[in-house]
Coordinates of C-alpha atoms in Angstrom, one line a residue:
M1 CA 119.0 83.7 105.9
S2 CA 120.2 82.4 109.2
K3 CA 119.0 78.9 108.2
T4 CA 121.8 78.7 105.6
N5 CA 125.5 79.2 105.4
M6 CA 124.9 82.3 103.3
T7 CA 126.6 85.6 104.2
R8 CA 125.3 88.9 102.8
R9 CA 127.9 91.7 103.0
G10 CA 125.8 94.6 102.0
V11 CA 124.4 96.7 99.2
L12 CA 126.7 99.2 97.5
K13 CA 125.3 102.6 96.7
T14 CA 127.1 104.2 93.8
G15 CA 124.3 106.1 92.1
A16 CA 125.4 109.6 93.2
V17 CA 128.7 109.3 91.4
A18 CA 127.2 107.7 88.3
S19 CA 124.3 110.1 88.1
A20 CA 126.6 113.0 88.2
G21 CA 128.2 111.7 85.1
V22 CA 131.7 111.5 86.6
A23 CA 134.0 109.4 84.6
L24 CA 135.7 106.9 86.8
P25 CA 139.2 105.6 86.1
T26 CA 139.3 101.9 85.4
I27 CA 142.9 101.0 86.3
F28 CA 143.2 97.7 88.1
T29 CA 146.3 96.0 89.4
A30 CA 146.5 92.6 91.1
S31 CA 148.4 92.6 94.3
S32 CA 152.1 91.6 93.8
A33 CA 151.5 88.7 96.2
A34 CA 148.5 87.5 94.3
A35 CA 148.6 85.4 91.1
Y36 CA 145.4 87.1 89.8
T37 CA 142.9 89.7 90.7
N38 CA 141.3 89.1 94.1
E39 CA 142.8 85.6 94.5
P40 CA 140.9 84.3 97.6
T41 CA 143.4 83.5 100.4
G42 CA 141.1 83.0 103.4
P43 CA 138.2 80.6 104.0
N44 CA 135.7 82.6 102.0
V45 CA 135.2 83.7 98.4
T46 CA 133.2 86.7 97.4
L47 CA 130.9 87.1 94.3
G48 CA 129.4 90.3 93.1
F49 CA 125.8 90.5 92.1
N50 CA 125.1 93.6 90.1
V51 CA 121.4 94.0 89.3
P52 CA 118.8 96.8 88.6
Q53 CA 117.2 97.5 92.0
T54 CA 115.7 100.7 90.6
G55 CA 114.7 101.8 87.1
P56 CA 112.5 100.2 84.4
Y57 CA 114.0 96.7 84.8
A58 CA 113.8 96.6 88.7
D59 CA 111.3 93.7 88.8
E60 CA 113.7 91.6 86.8
G61 CA 116.5 92.6 89.1
A62 CA 114.6 91.7 92.2
D63 CA 114.0 88.2 90.9
E64 CA 117.7 87.9 89.9
L65 CA 118.7 88.7 93.5
R66 CA 116.4 86.0 94.8
A67 CA 117.9 83.5 92.5
Y68 CA 121.5 84.5 93.4
E69 CA 120.7 84.1 97.1
L70 CA 119.3 80.7 96.4
A71 CA 122.3 79.6 94.4
V72 CA 124.6 80.7 97.1
E73 CA 122.6 78.8 99.7
H74 CA 122.8 75.7 97.5
L75 CA 126.5 76.1 96.9
N76 CA 127.1 76.4 100.6
G77 CA 125.2 73.2 101.3
G78 CA 121.9 74.7 102.4
G79 CA 118.4 74.0 101.1
D80 CA 117.6 71.0 98.9
G81 CA 120.4 71.6 96.4
G82 CA 118.1 72.6 93.5
M83 CA 119.6 72.0 90.1
M84 CA 122.9 70.9 91.6
N85 CA 121.2 67.6 91.8
T86 CA 120.2 67.5 88.1
F87 CA 123.3 69.2 86.6
S88 CA 125.2 66.8 84.4
S89 CA 128.5 67.9 85.9
K90 CA 129.0 66.5 89.4
A91 CA 131.9 68.7 90.5
L92 CA 129.8 70.7 93.0
Q93 CA 129.6 69.2 96.4
G94 CA 127.7 71.7 98.5
N95 CA 130.9 72.8 100.3
G96 CA 131.1 76.3 98.7
I97 CA 133.5 76.7 95.8
M98 CA 136.7 74.7 96.1
G99 CA 136.0 74.3 99.8
K100 CA 135.6 78.1 100.4
K101 CA 132.3 79.4 101.7
V102 CA 130.6 81.7 99.3
D103 CA 129.9 85.3 100.3
F104 CA 128.3 87.9 98.1
V105 CA 127.9 91.7 97.8
T106 CA 125.3 93.4 95.7
G107 CA 125.0 96.6 93.8
D108 CA 122.3 98.6 92.0
T109 CA 122.9 99.2 88.3
Q110 CA 119.9 101.5 88.1
T111 CA 119.6 100.2 84.5
K112 CA 122.4 102.7 83.7
S113 CA 125.8 101.8 82.3
D114 CA 127.8 104.3 84.3
A115 CA 126.1 103.3 87.5
A116 CA 126.6 99.6 86.8
R117 CA 130.3 100.1 86.0
A118 CA 130.8 102.2 89.2
S119 CA 129.0 99.5 91.2
A120 CA 131.1 96.6 89.7
K121 CA 134.3 98.6 90.2
S122 CA 133.5 99.1 93.9
M123 CA 132.7 95.4 94.4
I124 CA 136.0 94.4 92.7
E125 CA 138.3 97.0 94.4
K126 CA 136.7 97.3 97.8
D127 CA 135.0 94.0 98.4
G128 CA 137.4 91.6 96.6
A129 CA 134.8 90.1 94.3
V130 CA 136.4 87.4 92.2
M131 CA 133.5 87.2 89.8
I132 CA 130.8 89.8 88.7
T133 CA 127.4 88.7 87.4
G134 CA 124.0 90.3 86.8
G135 CA 122.3 93.0 84.8
S136 CA 118.9 93.1 83.1
S137 CA 120.0 95.5 80.3
S138 CA 122.4 94.7 77.5
G139 CA 123.8 98.2 77.7
V140 CA 124.7 97.5 81.3
A141 CA 126.0 94.0 80.5
I142 CA 128.3 95.3 77.7
A143 CA 129.7 98.1 79.9
V144 CA 130.3 95.8 82.9
Q145 CA 131.7 93.0 80.7
G146 CA 134.3 95.5 79.4
L147 CA 135.2 96.6 82.9
C148 CA 135.6 93.0 84.1
Q149 CA 137.9 92.4 81.1
E150 CA 140.1 95.3 82.2
A151 CA 140.0 94.3 85.9
G152 CA 140.9 90.6 85.3
V153 CA 137.8 89.0 86.7
I154 CA 135.1 86.8 85.1
F155 CA 131.8 88.3 84.1
M156 CA 128.9 85.9 84.0
A157 CA 126.3 87.9 82.1
G158 CA 122.7 87.9 83.5
L159 CA 119.7 89.0 81.4
T160 CA 121.2 90.4 78.2
H161 CA 119.6 89.8 74.8
S162 CA 121.6 92.1 72.5
N163 CA 123.5 90.3 69.7
D164 CA 126.4 92.6 70.5
T165 CA 127.1 91.1 74.0
T166 CA 128.6 88.0 72.3
G167 CA 129.1 89.8 68.9
K168 CA 131.1 92.9 68.3
D169 CA 131.4 93.6 72.1
K170 CA 132.4 90.1 73.2
K171 CA 135.2 89.7 75.7
A172 CA 137.4 86.8 76.7
N173 CA 136.5 87.3 80.4
G174 CA 132.7 87.4 79.6
F175 CA 130.2 84.6 79.2
R176 CA 126.5 84.6 78.3
H177 CA 124.0 81.9 79.2
F178 CA 120.9 83.9 78.0
F179 CA 119.8 83.7 74.3
N180 CA 119.9 86.7 71.9
G181 CA 118.0 88.7 69.4
Y182 CA 119.0 86.6 66.4
M183 CA 117.8 83.5 68.2
S184 CA 114.4 85.1 68.9
G185 CA 114.0 86.0 65.3
A186 CA 115.0 82.5 64.1
A187 CA 112.6 80.9 66.6
L188 CA 109.6 83.3 66.0
A189 CA 109.7 83.6 62.2
P190 CA 108.2 80.1 61.4
V191 CA 105.5 80.5 64.0
L192 CA 104.6 84.0 62.8
K193 CA 104.4 82.7 59.2
N194 CA 102.0 79.9 60.2
L195 CA 99.9 82.3 62.2
Y196 CA 99.8 85.4 60.2
G197 CA 101.0 84.5 56.7
T198 CA 103.7 86.0 54.5
D199 CA 101.9 89.2 53.4
R200 CA 102.2 91.5 56.4
N201 CA 103.3 95.1 57.1
A202 CA 105.2 95.5 60.3
Y203 CA 105.8 98.7 62.4
H204 CA 108.6 98.5 65.0
L205 CA 108.8 100.4 68.2
T206 CA 112.2 99.9 69.6
A207 CA 114.0 100.7 72.9
D208 CA 116.8 103.1 71.9
Y209 CA 119.9 101.2 73.0
T210 CA 122.0 98.2 72.0
W211 CA 119.4 95.5 72.8
G212 CA 116.6 97.3 71.0
W213 CA 118.7 97.9 67.9
T214 CA 119.8 94.3 67.5
Q215 CA 116.4 92.9 68.4
E216 CA 114.8 95.1 65.8
E217 CA 117.5 94.1 63.2
S218 CA 117.0 90.4 64.0
I219 CA 113.2 90.4 63.8
A220 CA 113.0 92.6 60.7
A221 CA 115.5 90.4 58.9
A222 CA 113.7 87.2 59.9
T223 CA 110.2 88.5 59.0
E224 CA 111.4 90.2 55.8
A225 CA 112.8 86.8 54.7
L226 CA 109.2 85.5 55.0
G227 CA 107.9 88.2 52.7
W228 CA 106.9 90.8 55.3
N229 CA 107.3 94.5 54.6
T230 CA 108.8 96.7 57.3
V231 CA 106.7 100.0 57.3
N232 CA 108.7 101.9 59.9
K233 CA 111.2 101.6 62.7
V234 CA 110.8 104.1 65.5
R235 CA 113.2 104.4 68.5
T236 CA 111.9 105.1 72.0
P237 CA 113.8 106.3 75.1
L238 CA 114.5 103.7 77.7
A239 CA 113.2 106.1 80.4
A240 CA 109.8 106.5 78.6
T241 CA 106.7 105.5 80.6
D242 CA 103.9 106.8 78.3
F243 CA 104.1 105.6 74.7
S244 CA 100.8 107.1 73.5
S245 CA 102.7 109.6 71.2
Y246 CA 104.5 106.6 69.6
I247 CA 101.4 104.4 69.2
A248 CA 99.2 107.1 67.5
P249 CA 101.2 107.2 64.2
V250 CA 100.8 103.4 63.9
L251 CA 97.1 103.9 63.2
N252 CA 97.7 105.6 59.9
S253 CA 100.9 103.9 58.8
G254 CA 99.3 101.0 56.8
A255 CA 100.9 98.5 59.2
D256 CA 98.9 95.5 60.3
V257 CA 101.5 94.2 62.8
L258 CA 103.1 96.1 65.7
V259 CA 106.4 94.7 66.9
L260 CA 107.3 95.9 70.4
N261 CA 111.0 95.7 70.8
H262 CA 110.6 96.6 74.5
Y263 CA 111.3 94.8 77.7
G264 CA 110.3 95.1 81.4
G265 CA 108.3 98.2 82.3
N266 CA 108.7 99.6 78.8
M267 CA 106.8 96.6 77.3
V268 CA 104.1 96.7 80.0
N269 CA 103.4 100.4 79.3
S270 CA 103.7 100.3 75.5
L271 CA 101.5 97.2 75.2
T272 CA 98.9 98.8 77.5
N273 CA 98.9 102.0 75.4
A274 CA 98.5 100.0 72.2
V275 CA 95.5 98.2 73.6
Q276 CA 94.0 101.4 74.8
F277 CA 94.3 102.8 71.3
G278 CA 92.2 99.8 70.1
L279 CA 94.9 98.3 67.9
R280 CA 94.0 94.7 68.6
E281 CA 90.4 95.3 67.4
K282 CA 91.4 96.9 64.1
I283 CA 91.2 95.3 60.7
V284 CA 93.9 96.7 58.4
N285 CA 94.6 95.6 54.9
G286 CA 91.8 93.1 55.3
K287 CA 93.6 91.4 58.2
Q288 CA 93.3 91.3 61.9
F289 CA 95.8 93.7 63.5
E290 CA 98.4 91.8 65.5
I291 CA 101.0 92.6 68.1
V292 CA 104.3 90.7 68.6
V293 CA 106.6 91.0 71.7
P294 CA 109.8 89.3 70.6
L295 CA 111.3 89.0 74.1
Y296 CA 108.8 87.9 76.7
S297 CA 108.9 87.2 80.5
R298 CA 106.4 86.1 83.1
L299 CA 107.1 89.3 85.1
M300 CA 106.2 91.4 82.0
A301 CA 103.1 89.3 81.4
K302 CA 102.0 89.9 85.0
G303 CA 102.5 93.6 84.7
A304 CA 100.5 93.9 81.4
G305 CA 97.7 91.7 82.7
E306 CA 94.9 90.7 80.3
N307 CA 96.6 92.7 77.5
V308 CA 99.1 89.8 76.9
K309 CA 96.4 87.3 76.0
G310 CA 97.1 85.7 72.6
I311 CA 100.3 87.7 72.0
H312 CA 103.4 85.7 70.9
G313 CA 107.0 86.1 71.8
S314 CA 110.1 84.1 72.8
T315 CA 111.7 83.3 76.1
N316 CA 114.8 81.7 77.4
W317 CA 113.0 79.4 79.9
H318 CA 109.6 79.1 81.6
W319 CA 108.7 77.7 84.9
S320 CA 106.0 75.3 83.5
L321 CA 108.6 73.1 81.8
Q322 CA 108.4 69.6 83.0
D323 CA 112.0 68.4 82.7
D324 CA 113.6 67.2 86.0
A325 CA 115.9 70.2 86.3
S326 CA 113.2 72.8 85.7
K327 CA 110.9 71.1 88.3
A328 CA 113.8 71.0 90.8
F329 CA 114.5 74.7 90.4
V330 CA 110.8 75.7 90.5
K331 CA 110.4 73.6 93.7
S332 CA 113.5 75.2 95.4
F333 CA 112.6 78.7 94.4
G334 CA 108.9 78.3 95.2
T335 CA 109.7 76.8 98.7
K336 CA 111.9 79.8 99.5
Y337 CA 109.9 82.6 98.0
G338 CA 106.3 81.4 97.6
F339 CA 106.0 81.9 93.8
P340 CA 107.7 80.5 90.7
P341 CA 110.9 82.0 89.2
S342 CA 111.2 84.1 86.1
Q343 CA 113.5 83.5 83.2
A344 CA 115.8 86.2 84.7
A345 CA 116.0 84.2 87.9
H346 CA 116.7 81.0 86.0
T347 CA 119.5 82.3 83.9
V348 CA 121.4 83.9 86.8
Y349 CA 121.0 80.9 89.0
C350 CA 122.5 78.8 86.1
Q351 CA 125.4 81.3 85.6
T352 CA 126.3 81.1 89.3
L353 CA 126.4 77.3 89.2
L354 CA 128.3 77.3 85.9
Y355 CA 130.9 79.6 87.3
A356 CA 131.3 77.5 90.5
D357 CA 131.4 74.3 88.5
A358 CA 134.1 75.7 86.2
C359 CA 136.2 76.7 89.2
E360 CA 135.9 73.2 90.6
R361 CA 136.8 71.5 87.3
A362 CA 139.7 73.9 86.7
G363 CA 141.0 73.7 90.2
T364 CA 141.3 77.4 90.5
H365 CA 139.5 80.8 90.7
N366 CA 142.0 82.2 88.2
P367 CA 139.8 83.7 85.5
C368 CA 141.9 82.3 82.7
G369 CA 141.5 78.8 84.2
V370 CA 137.8 79.3 84.6
A371 CA 137.4 80.6 81.1
E372 CA 139.3 77.6 79.7
A373 CA 136.9 75.3 81.7
L374 CA 133.8 77.1 80.3
E375 CA 134.9 77.3 76.6
G376 CA 133.4 74.4 74.6
F377 CA 131.7 73.0 77.8
E378 CA 128.7 70.8 76.9
F379 CA 126.2 70.2 79.7
D380 CA 122.7 69.2 80.5
G381 CA 120.4 69.3 83.5
L382 CA 119.9 73.0 84.0
G383 CA 116.5 73.4 82.4
N384 CA 117.3 74.1 78.8
G385 CA 118.2 70.6 77.6
K386 CA 121.7 69.9 76.0
T387 CA 123.6 73.2 76.0
L388 CA 127.0 74.3 74.6
Y389 CA 129.1 77.2 75.8
R390 CA 130.7 77.9 72.4
A391 CA 134.5 78.7 72.7
E392 CA 134.6 81.1 69.8
D393 CA 132.2 83.7 71.3
H394 CA 131.3 82.5 74.8
Q395 CA 127.6 82.2 73.8
C396 CA 125.4 79.4 75.1
F397 CA 123.5 77.5 72.4
K398 CA 120.3 75.7 73.5
D399 CA 116.6 75.3 72.8
V400 CA 114.5 78.5 72.6
L401 CA 110.9 78.7 73.6
V402 CA 108.1 80.4 71.7
V403 CA 105.3 81.4 74.1
R404 CA 102.0 83.2 74.0
G405 CA 99.8 84.9 76.6
K406 CA 97.2 82.5 78.0
E407 CA 93.6 83.1 77.2
N408 CA 92.4 81.5 80.4
P409 CA 95.1 81.6 83.1
T410 CA 94.6 79.6 86.2
S411 CA 96.6 81.9 88.5
E412 CA 98.5 85.2 88.6
F413 CA 101.6 83.2 87.6
D414 CA 100.1 81.0 84.9
L415 CA 100.1 83.7 82.2
L416 CA 102.2 82.2 79.4
E417 CA 102.1 78.9 77.6
V418 CA 104.8 77.3 75.6
V419 CA 103.7 76.8 72.0
E420 CA 107.0 75.7 70.4
V421 CA 110.3 74.4 71.7
T422 CA 112.7 75.5 68.9
P423 CA 115.7 73.2 68.8
A424 CA 119.2 74.6 69.3
S425 CA 120.1 73.6 65.7
Q426 CA 117.5 76.1 64.3
V427 CA 118.9 79.1 66.2
T428 CA 122.6 78.3 65.8
Y429 CA 124.6 80.6 63.6
A430 CA 128.3 80.8 62.5
P431 CA 130.6 82.8 64.7
D432 CA 131.3 85.2 61.8
H433 CA 127.6 85.8 61.0
P434 CA 127.2 89.5 59.9
M435 CA 125.0 90.4 62.8
F436 CA 127.8 89.4 65.2
A437 CA 130.7 90.7 63.1
G438 CA 133.3 93.2 64.4
G439 CA 135.3 93.0 67.6
A440 CA 137.6 90.2 68.7
L441 CA 137.2 88.0 71.7
G442 CA 140.8 88.8 72.6
T443 CA 142.7 87.0 75.3
C444 CA 141.8 86.3 78.9
N445 CA 143.1 88.8 81.5
A446 CA 143.9 87.6 85.0
G447 CA 144.7 91.0 86.3

């Protein structure tokens, strides 16, 4: 860390308050001398990185932190600049943000909404964070997005895939680069039709929180439109580690496809249990039994090992992409950490650059000026091709990848292969689509 201009200001520990279930007041007031919440007046500007460092999504959180640190290093002029060199906007100069050196603080969300809100609140009130970003859970992202709206700071969502983040729970101060459940369904359905046909019976196991619910809804709708029948939808606790009792009923359900609406450690464990029960060797309804994992990641594939071979899913980005931006990011990340980045790392690195770039283009850290710069912003050169930050809901629209577990991986990182690059046009929906209905974007709050 001493080789860069990066300053790390510590990890906040808020779990005791959150775990006790204490409701924290969320009353924020900007200083009478400041034009907006935490307006930076000195030579530095502080960003808050709020990620799961413990809990079922901790692996994703660790990779997010690596990417955040890399982004800060690049913004402050260290390293090789990474995707700042390929980004279509040329506002970033490697001199911090608007000439202010970038500092950061971190917090542990514990993959719990209360803990995440307490952590973000502390970073805003005690550390002066002018922007909060992070999360590997949609429940966390939605909770923190709401807090940031109240506080008058920008929230650049990390890994959140629930439709609700930019649907019924969207906020004017919140922005999402990552794709969502609807997009996974739209990308996967044609591939599943070609692979498995239109006469299938699907059984869903679903993480019991906002992401799982909307992922299940999206995949069920997309596959039922093909002609598939949904046999059952069973919710599973996010804290579960053994899914045997949930897998056993699948055997006698008449289903010939198991859809695992699980992520992180949940997916690793549920897929492992499914394989242990011999599901992949079974013939049901005269068809080979199949398993689908709608939301995939390299970290999950590594955790599940050989069990992922041949299993299809979708992803926001993959390190094997050969565009100049992806290669630049993989090189930077690999040089610093010794292995390729995950999609979680990629999306939060992008979000950090996008925030900094918006500040530069707007000429301010004022969240309303930043929001205006992001709304309707079209860009390229960040690894996903041409991308739009839609003004109506603050959702990014870009290509979506369909991937499958490799049969013959060449290394512990070479576990997934891209089988389809689904164009943005195929996964784009109207802002008033029923799956995203309810809730208004509202107006920006500067504190």
